[in-house]
PDB file of C-alpha atoms in Angstrom:
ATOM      1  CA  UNK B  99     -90.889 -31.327  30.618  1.00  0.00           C
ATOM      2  CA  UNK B 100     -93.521 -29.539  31.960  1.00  0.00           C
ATOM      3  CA  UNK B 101     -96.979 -30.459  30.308  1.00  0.00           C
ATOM      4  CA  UNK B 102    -100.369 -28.716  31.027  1.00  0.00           C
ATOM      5  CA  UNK B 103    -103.601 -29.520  30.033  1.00  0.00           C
ATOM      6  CA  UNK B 104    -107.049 -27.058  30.030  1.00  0.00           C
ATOM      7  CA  UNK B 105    -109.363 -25.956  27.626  1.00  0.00           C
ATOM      8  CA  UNK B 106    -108.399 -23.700  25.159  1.00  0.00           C
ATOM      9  CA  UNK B 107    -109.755 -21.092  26.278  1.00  0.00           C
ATOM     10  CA  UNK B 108    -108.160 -21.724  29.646  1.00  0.00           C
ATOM     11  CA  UNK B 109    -104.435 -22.019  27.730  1.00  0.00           C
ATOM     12  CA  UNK B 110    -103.135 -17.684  28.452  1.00  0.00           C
ATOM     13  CA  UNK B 111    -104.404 -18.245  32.131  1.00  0.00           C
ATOM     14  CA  UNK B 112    -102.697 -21.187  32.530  1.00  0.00           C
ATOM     15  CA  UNK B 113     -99.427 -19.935  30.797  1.00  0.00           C
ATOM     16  CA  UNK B 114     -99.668 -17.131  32.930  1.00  0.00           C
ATOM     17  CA  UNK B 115     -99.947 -19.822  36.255  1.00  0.00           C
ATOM     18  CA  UNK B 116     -97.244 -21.857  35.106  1.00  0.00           C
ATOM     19  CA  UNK B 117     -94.764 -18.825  35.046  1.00  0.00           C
ATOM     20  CA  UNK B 118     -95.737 -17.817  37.981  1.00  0.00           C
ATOM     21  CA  UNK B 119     -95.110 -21.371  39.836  1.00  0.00           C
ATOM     22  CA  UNK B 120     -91.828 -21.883  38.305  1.00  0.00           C
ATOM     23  CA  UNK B 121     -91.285 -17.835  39.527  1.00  0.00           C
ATOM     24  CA  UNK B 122     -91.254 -19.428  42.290  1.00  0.00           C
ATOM     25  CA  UNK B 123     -88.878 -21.386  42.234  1.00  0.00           C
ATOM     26  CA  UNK B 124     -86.825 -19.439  40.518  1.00  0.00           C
ATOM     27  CA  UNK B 125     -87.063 -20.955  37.365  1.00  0.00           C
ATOM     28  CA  UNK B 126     -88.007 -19.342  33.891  1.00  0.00           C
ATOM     29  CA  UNK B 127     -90.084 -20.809  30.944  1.00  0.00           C
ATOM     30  CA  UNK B 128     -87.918 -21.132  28.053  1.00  0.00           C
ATOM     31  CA  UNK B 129     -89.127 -18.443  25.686  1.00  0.00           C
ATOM     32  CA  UNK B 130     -88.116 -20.982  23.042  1.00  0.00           C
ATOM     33  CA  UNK B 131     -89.217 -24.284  24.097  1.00  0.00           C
ATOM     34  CA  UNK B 132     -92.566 -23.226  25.650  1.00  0.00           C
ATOM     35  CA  UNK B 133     -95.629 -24.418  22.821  1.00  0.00           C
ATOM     36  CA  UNK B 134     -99.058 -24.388  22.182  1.00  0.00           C
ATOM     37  CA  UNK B 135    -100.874 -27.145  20.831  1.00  0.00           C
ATOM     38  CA  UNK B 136    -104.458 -28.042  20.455  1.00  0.00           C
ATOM     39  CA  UNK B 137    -105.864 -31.498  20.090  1.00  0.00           C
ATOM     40  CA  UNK B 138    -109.391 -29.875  18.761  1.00  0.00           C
ATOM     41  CA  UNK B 139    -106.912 -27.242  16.566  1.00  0.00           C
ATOM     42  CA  UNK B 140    -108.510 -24.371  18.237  1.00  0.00           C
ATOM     43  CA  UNK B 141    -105.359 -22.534  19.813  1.00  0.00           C
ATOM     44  CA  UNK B 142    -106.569 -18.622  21.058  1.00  0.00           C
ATOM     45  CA  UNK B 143    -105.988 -16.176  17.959  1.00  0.00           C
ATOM     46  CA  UNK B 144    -103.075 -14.808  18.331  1.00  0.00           C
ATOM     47  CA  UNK B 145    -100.454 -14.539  15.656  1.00  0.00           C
ATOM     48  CA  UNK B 146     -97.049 -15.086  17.958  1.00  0.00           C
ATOM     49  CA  UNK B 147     -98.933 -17.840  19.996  1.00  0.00           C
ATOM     50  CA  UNK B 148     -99.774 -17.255  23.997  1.00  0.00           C
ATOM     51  CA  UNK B 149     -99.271 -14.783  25.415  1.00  0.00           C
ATOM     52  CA  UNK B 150     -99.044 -13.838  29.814  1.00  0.00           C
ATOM     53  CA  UNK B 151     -98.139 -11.144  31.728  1.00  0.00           C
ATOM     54  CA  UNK B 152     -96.302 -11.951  34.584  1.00  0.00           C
ATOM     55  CA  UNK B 153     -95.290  -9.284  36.991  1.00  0.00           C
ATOM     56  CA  UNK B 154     -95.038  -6.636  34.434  1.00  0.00           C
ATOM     57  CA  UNK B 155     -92.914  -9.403  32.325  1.00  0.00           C
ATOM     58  CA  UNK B 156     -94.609 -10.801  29.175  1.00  0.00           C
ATOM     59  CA  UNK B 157     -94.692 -14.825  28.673  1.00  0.00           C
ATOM     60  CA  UNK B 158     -95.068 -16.326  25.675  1.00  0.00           C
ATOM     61  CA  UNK B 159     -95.623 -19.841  23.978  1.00  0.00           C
ATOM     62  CA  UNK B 160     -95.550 -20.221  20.587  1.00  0.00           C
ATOM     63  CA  UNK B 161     -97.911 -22.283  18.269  1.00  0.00           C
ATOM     64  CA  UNK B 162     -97.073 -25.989  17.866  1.00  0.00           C
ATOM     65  CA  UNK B 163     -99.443 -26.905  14.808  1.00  0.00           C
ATOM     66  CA  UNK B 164     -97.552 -29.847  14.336  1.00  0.00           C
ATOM     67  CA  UNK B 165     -97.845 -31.130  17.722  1.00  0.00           C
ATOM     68  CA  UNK B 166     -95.177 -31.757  20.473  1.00  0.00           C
ATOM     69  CA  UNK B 167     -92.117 -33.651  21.961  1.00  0.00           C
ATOM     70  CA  UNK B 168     -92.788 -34.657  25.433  1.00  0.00           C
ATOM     71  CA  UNK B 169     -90.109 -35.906  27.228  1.00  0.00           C
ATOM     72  CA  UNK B 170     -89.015 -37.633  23.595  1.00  0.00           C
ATOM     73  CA  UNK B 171     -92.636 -38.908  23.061  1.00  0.00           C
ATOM     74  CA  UNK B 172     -94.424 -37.518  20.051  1.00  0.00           C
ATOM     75  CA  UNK B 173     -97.893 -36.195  21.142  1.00  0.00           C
ATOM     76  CA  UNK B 174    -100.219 -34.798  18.227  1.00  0.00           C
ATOM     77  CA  UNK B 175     -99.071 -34.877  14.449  1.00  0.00           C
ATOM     78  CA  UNK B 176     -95.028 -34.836  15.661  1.00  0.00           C
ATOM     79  CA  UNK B 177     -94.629 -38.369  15.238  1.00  0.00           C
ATOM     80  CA  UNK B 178     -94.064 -38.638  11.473  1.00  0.00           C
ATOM     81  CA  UNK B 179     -91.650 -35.444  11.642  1.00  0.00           C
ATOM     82  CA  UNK B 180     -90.083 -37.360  14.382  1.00  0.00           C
ATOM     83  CA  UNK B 181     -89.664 -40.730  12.457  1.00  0.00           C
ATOM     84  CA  UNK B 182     -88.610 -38.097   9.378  1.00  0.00           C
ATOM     85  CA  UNK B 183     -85.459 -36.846  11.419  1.00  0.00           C
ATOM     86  CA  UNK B 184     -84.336 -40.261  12.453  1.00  0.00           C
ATOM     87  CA  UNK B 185     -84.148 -41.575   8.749  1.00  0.00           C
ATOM     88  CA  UNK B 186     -82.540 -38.433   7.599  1.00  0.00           C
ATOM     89  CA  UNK B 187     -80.097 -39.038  10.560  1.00  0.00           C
ATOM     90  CA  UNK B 188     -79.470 -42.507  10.024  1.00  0.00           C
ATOM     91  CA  UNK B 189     -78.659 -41.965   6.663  1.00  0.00           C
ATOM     92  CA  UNK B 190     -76.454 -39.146   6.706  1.00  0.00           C
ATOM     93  CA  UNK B 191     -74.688 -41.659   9.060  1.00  0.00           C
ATOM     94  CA  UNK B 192     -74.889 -44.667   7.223  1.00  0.00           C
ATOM     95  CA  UNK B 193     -72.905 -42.672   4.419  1.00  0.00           C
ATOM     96  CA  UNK B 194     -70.653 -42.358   7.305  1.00  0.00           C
ATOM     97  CA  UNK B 195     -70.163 -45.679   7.417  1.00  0.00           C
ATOM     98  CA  UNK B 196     -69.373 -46.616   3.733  1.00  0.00           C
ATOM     99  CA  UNK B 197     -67.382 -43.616   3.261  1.00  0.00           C
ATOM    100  CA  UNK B 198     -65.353 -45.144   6.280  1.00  0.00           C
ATOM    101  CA  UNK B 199     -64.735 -48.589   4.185  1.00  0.00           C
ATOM    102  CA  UNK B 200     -63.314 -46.857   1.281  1.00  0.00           C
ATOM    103  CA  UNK B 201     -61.130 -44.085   2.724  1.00  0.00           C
ATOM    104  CA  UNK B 202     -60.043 -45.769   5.657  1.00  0.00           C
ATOM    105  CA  UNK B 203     -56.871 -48.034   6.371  1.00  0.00           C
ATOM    106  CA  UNK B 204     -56.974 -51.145   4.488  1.00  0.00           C
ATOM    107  CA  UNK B 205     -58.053 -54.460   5.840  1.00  0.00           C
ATOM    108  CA  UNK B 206     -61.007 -56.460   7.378  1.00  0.00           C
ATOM    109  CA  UNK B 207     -60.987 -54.468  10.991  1.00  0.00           C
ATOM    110  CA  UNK B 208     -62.580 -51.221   8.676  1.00  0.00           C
ATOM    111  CA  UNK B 209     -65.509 -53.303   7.698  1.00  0.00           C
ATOM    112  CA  UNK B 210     -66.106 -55.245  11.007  1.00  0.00           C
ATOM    113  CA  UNK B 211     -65.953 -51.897  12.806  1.00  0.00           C
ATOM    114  CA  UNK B 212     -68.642 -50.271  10.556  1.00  0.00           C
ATOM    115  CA  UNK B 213     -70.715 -53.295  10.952  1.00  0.00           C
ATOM    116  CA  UNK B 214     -70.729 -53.340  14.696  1.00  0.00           C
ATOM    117  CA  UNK B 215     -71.445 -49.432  14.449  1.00  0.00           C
ATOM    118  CA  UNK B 216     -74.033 -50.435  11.984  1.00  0.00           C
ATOM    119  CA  UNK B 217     -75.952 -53.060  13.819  1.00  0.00           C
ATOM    120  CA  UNK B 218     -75.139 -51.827  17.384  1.00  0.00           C
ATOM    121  CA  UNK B 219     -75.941 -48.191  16.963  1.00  0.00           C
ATOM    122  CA  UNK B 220     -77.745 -46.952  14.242  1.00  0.00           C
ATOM    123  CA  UNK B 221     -80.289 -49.929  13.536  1.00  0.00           C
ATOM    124  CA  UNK B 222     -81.576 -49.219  17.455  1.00  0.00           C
ATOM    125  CA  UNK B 223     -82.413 -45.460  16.382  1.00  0.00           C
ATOM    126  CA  UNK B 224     -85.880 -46.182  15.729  1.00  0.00           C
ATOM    127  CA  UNK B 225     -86.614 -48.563  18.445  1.00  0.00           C
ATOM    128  CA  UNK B 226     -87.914 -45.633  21.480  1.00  0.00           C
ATOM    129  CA  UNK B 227     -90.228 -44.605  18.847  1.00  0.00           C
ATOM    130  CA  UNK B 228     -91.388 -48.138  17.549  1.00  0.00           C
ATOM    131  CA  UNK B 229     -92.564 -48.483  21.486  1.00  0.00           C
ATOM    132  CA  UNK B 230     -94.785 -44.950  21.878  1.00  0.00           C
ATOM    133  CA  UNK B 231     -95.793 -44.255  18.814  1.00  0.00           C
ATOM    134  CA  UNK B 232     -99.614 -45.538  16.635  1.00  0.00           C
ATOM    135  CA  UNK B 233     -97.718 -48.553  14.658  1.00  0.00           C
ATOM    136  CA  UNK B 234     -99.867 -47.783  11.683  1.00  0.00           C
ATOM    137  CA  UNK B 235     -98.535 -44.360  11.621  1.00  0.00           C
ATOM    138  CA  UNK B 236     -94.814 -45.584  12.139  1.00  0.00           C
ATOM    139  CA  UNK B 237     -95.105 -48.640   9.810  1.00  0.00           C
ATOM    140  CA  UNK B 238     -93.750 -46.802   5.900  1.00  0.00           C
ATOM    141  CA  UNK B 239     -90.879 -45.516   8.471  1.00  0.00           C
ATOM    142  CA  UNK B 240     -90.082 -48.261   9.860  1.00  0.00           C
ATOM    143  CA  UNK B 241     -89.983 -49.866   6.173  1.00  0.00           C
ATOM    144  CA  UNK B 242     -88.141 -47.919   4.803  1.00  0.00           C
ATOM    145  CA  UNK B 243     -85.416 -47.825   8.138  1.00  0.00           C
ATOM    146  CA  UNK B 244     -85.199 -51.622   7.250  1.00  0.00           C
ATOM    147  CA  UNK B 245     -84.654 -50.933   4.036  1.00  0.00           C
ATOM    148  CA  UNK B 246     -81.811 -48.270   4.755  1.00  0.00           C
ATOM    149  CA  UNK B 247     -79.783 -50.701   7.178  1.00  0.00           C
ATOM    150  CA  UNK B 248     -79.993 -53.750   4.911  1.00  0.00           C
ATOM    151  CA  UNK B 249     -78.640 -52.127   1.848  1.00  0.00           C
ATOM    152  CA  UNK B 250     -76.203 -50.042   4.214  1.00  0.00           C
ATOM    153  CA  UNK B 251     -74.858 -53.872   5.376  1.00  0.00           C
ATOM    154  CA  UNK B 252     -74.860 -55.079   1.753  1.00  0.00           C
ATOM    155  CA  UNK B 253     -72.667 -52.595   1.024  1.00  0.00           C
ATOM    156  CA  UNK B 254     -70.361 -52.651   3.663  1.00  0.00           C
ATOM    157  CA  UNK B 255     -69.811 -56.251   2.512  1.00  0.00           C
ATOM    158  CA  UNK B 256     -69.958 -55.243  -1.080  1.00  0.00           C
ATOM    159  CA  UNK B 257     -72.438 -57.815  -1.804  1.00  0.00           C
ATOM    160  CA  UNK B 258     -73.957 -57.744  -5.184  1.00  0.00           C
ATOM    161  CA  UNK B 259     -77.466 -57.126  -5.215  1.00  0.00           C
ATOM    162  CA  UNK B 260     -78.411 -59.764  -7.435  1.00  0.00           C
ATOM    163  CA  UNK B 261     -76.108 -62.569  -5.304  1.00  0.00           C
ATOM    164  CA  UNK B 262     -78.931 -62.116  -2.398  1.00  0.00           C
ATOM    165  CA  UNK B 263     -81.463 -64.830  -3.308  1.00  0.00           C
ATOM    166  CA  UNK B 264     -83.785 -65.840  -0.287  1.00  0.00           C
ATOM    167  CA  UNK B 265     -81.520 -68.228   1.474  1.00  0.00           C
ATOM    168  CA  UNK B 266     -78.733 -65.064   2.008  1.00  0.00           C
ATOM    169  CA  UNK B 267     -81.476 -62.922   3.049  1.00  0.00           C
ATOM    170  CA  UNK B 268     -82.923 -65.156   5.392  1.00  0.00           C
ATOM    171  CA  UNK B 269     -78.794 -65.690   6.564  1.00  0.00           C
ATOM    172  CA  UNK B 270     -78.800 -62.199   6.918  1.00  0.00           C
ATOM    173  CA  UNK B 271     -81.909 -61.777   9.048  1.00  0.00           C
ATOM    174  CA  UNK B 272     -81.547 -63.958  11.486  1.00  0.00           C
ATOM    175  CA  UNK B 273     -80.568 -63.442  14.736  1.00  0.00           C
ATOM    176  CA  UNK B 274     -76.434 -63.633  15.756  1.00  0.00           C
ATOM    177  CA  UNK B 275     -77.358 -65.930  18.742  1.00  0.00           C
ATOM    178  CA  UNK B 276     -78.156 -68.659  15.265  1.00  0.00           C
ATOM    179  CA  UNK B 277     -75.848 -67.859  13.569  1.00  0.00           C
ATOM    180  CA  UNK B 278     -77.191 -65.210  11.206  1.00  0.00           C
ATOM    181  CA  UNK B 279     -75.841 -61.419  11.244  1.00  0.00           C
ATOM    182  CA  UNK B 280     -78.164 -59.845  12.737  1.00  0.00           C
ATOM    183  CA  UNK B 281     -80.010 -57.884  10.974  1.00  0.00           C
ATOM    184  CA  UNK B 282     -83.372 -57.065  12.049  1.00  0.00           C
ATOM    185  CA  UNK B 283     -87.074 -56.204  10.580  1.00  0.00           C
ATOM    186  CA  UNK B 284     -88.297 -53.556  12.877  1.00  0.00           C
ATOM    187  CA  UNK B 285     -90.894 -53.079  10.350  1.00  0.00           C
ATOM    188  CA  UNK B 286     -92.290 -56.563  11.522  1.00  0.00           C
ATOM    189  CA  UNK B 287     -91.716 -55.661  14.819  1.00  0.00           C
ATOM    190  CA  UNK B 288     -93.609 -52.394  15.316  1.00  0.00           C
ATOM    191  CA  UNK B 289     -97.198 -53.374  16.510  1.00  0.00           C
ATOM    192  CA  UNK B 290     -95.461 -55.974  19.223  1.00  0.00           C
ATOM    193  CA  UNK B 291     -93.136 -52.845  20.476  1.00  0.00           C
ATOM    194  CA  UNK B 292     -95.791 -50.718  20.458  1.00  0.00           C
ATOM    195  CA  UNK B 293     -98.253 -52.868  22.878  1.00  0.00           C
ATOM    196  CA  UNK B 294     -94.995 -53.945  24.999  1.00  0.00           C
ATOM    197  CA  UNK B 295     -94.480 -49.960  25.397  1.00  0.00           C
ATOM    198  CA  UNK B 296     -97.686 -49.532  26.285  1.00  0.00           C
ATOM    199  CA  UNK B 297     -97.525 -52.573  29.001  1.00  0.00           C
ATOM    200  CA  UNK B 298     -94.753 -51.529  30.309  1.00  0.00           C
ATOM    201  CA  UNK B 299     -96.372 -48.139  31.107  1.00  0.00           C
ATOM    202  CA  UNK B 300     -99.449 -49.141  32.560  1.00  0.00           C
ATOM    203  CA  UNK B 301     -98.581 -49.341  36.197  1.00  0.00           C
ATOM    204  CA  UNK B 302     -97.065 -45.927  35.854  1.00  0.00           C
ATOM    205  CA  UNK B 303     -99.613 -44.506  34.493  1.00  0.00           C
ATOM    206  CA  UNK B 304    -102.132 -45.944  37.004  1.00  0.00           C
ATOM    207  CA  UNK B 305    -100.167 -44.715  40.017  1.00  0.00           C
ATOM    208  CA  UNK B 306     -99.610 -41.324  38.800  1.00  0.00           C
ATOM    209  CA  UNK B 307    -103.639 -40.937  37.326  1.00  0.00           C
ATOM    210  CA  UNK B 308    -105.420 -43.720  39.272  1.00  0.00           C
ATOM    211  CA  UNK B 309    -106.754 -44.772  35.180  1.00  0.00           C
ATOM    212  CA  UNK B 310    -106.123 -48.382  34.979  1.00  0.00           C
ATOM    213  CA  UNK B 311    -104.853 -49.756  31.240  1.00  0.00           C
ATOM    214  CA  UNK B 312    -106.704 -53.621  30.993  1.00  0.00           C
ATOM    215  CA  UNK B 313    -106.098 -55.495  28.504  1.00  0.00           C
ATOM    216  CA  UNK B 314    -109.827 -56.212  27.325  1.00  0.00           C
ATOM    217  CA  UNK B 315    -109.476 -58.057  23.786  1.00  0.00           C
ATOM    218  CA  UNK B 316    -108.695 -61.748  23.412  1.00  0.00           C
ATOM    219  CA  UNK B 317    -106.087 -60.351  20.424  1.00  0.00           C
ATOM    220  CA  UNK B 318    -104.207 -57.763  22.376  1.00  0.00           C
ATOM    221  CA  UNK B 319    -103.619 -60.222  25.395  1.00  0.00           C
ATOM    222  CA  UNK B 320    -102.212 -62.561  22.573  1.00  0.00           C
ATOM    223  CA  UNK B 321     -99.611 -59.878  21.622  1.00  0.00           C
ATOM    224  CA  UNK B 322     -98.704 -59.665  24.971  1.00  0.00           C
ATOM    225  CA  UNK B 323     -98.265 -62.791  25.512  1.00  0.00           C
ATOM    226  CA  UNK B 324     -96.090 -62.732  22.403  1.00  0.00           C
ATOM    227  CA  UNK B 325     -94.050 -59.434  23.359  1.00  0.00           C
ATOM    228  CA  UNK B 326     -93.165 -61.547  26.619  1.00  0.00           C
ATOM    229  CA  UNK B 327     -92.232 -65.058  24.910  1.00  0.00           C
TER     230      UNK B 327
END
């Protein structure tokens, strides 16, 4: 992905550079993937977006009100339609899943396989996110993800919902490595991921910009120190 940044009154110019530059090397801006998006919400007025002329060629980006996906990272208001598309995802597959245990061949393998496809695939869906997006902005997704793959699991097993007092939850919850199944709470998880993300992408960061991330509150060097126990 190629991201630029300017004023907006700057944004036709610099459309207009960046097609240019890729010219270049012969490469084209993807009249479909090539957006506009304004932090202040003050894009140039023009109904199909941006517009350049490039060598007699017209350029265009079109409007991105809701923000963008850069490089898979939600950057303006994207991250909630984000976090809306991997829910709708999961569960579409999740019915998958259960559909799975009652049409396919009889036996035990059917419901170990859609547990390992359960636990091993689709409750990591949310986890990229969980590490670059605001957690309080992530937080009702994440919820309601945990709520998707625990009921997804009870059902797999057929459990009845009023057999799970707090001692089967708990058995649920914890961790294979003691003995539990495995399922997680990313919901409890999310601020932790979030500051280990952003950790993690500090010295990056600071070589490509020179801007140093320090951690500079007695809480958020506890987190870390959390994230890393």
């Amino acid at each position: 992905d190629l991201v630029i940044i300017v004023p907006p009154g700057s944004a036709g110019e610099a459309l207009g550079v960046a097609a240019e530059v890729c010219g270049a090397a012969h490469l084209d801006l993807h009249p479909s993937k090539s957006l506009a998006w304004s932090a202040c919400g003050r894009l140039p007025a023009l109904p199909a977006g941006l517009a350049a002329r490039v060598d007699g060629r017209l350029v265009t980006a079109a409007p991105a009100p809701g923000g963008l996906l850069v490089a898979g990272v939600p950057v303006g208001a994207a991250a909630a339609a984000a976090a809306e598309r991997v829910l709708a995802d999961a569960a579409r597959d999740c019915q998958r899943l259960l559909d799975m245990c009652e049409k396919g061949p009889a036996g035990r393998p059917r419901v170990e396989s859609a547990r390992s496809l359960l636990l091993d695939c689709l409750q990591l869906r949310l986890d990229f996110l969980s590490r670059v997006v605001d957690p309080r902005e992530l937080l009702p997704f994440a919820a309601a993800f945990d709520s998707l793959i625990f009921d997804t699991f009870r059902r797999i097993y057929r459990l009845d919902a009023s057999e799970l007092l707090s001692l089967p939850v708990a058995q649920i919850h914890r961790p294979d490595a003691q003995g539990g199944s495995g399922v997680r709470r990313l919901a409890e998880r999310v601020r932790f991921n979030f500051i280990d993300g952003a950790a993690s992408a500090a010295p990056f960061i600071a070589r490509a910009t020179g801007v140093h991330v320090c951690v500079r509150t007695r809480y958020a060097a506890q987190m870390l120190r959390i994230c890393y126990t």
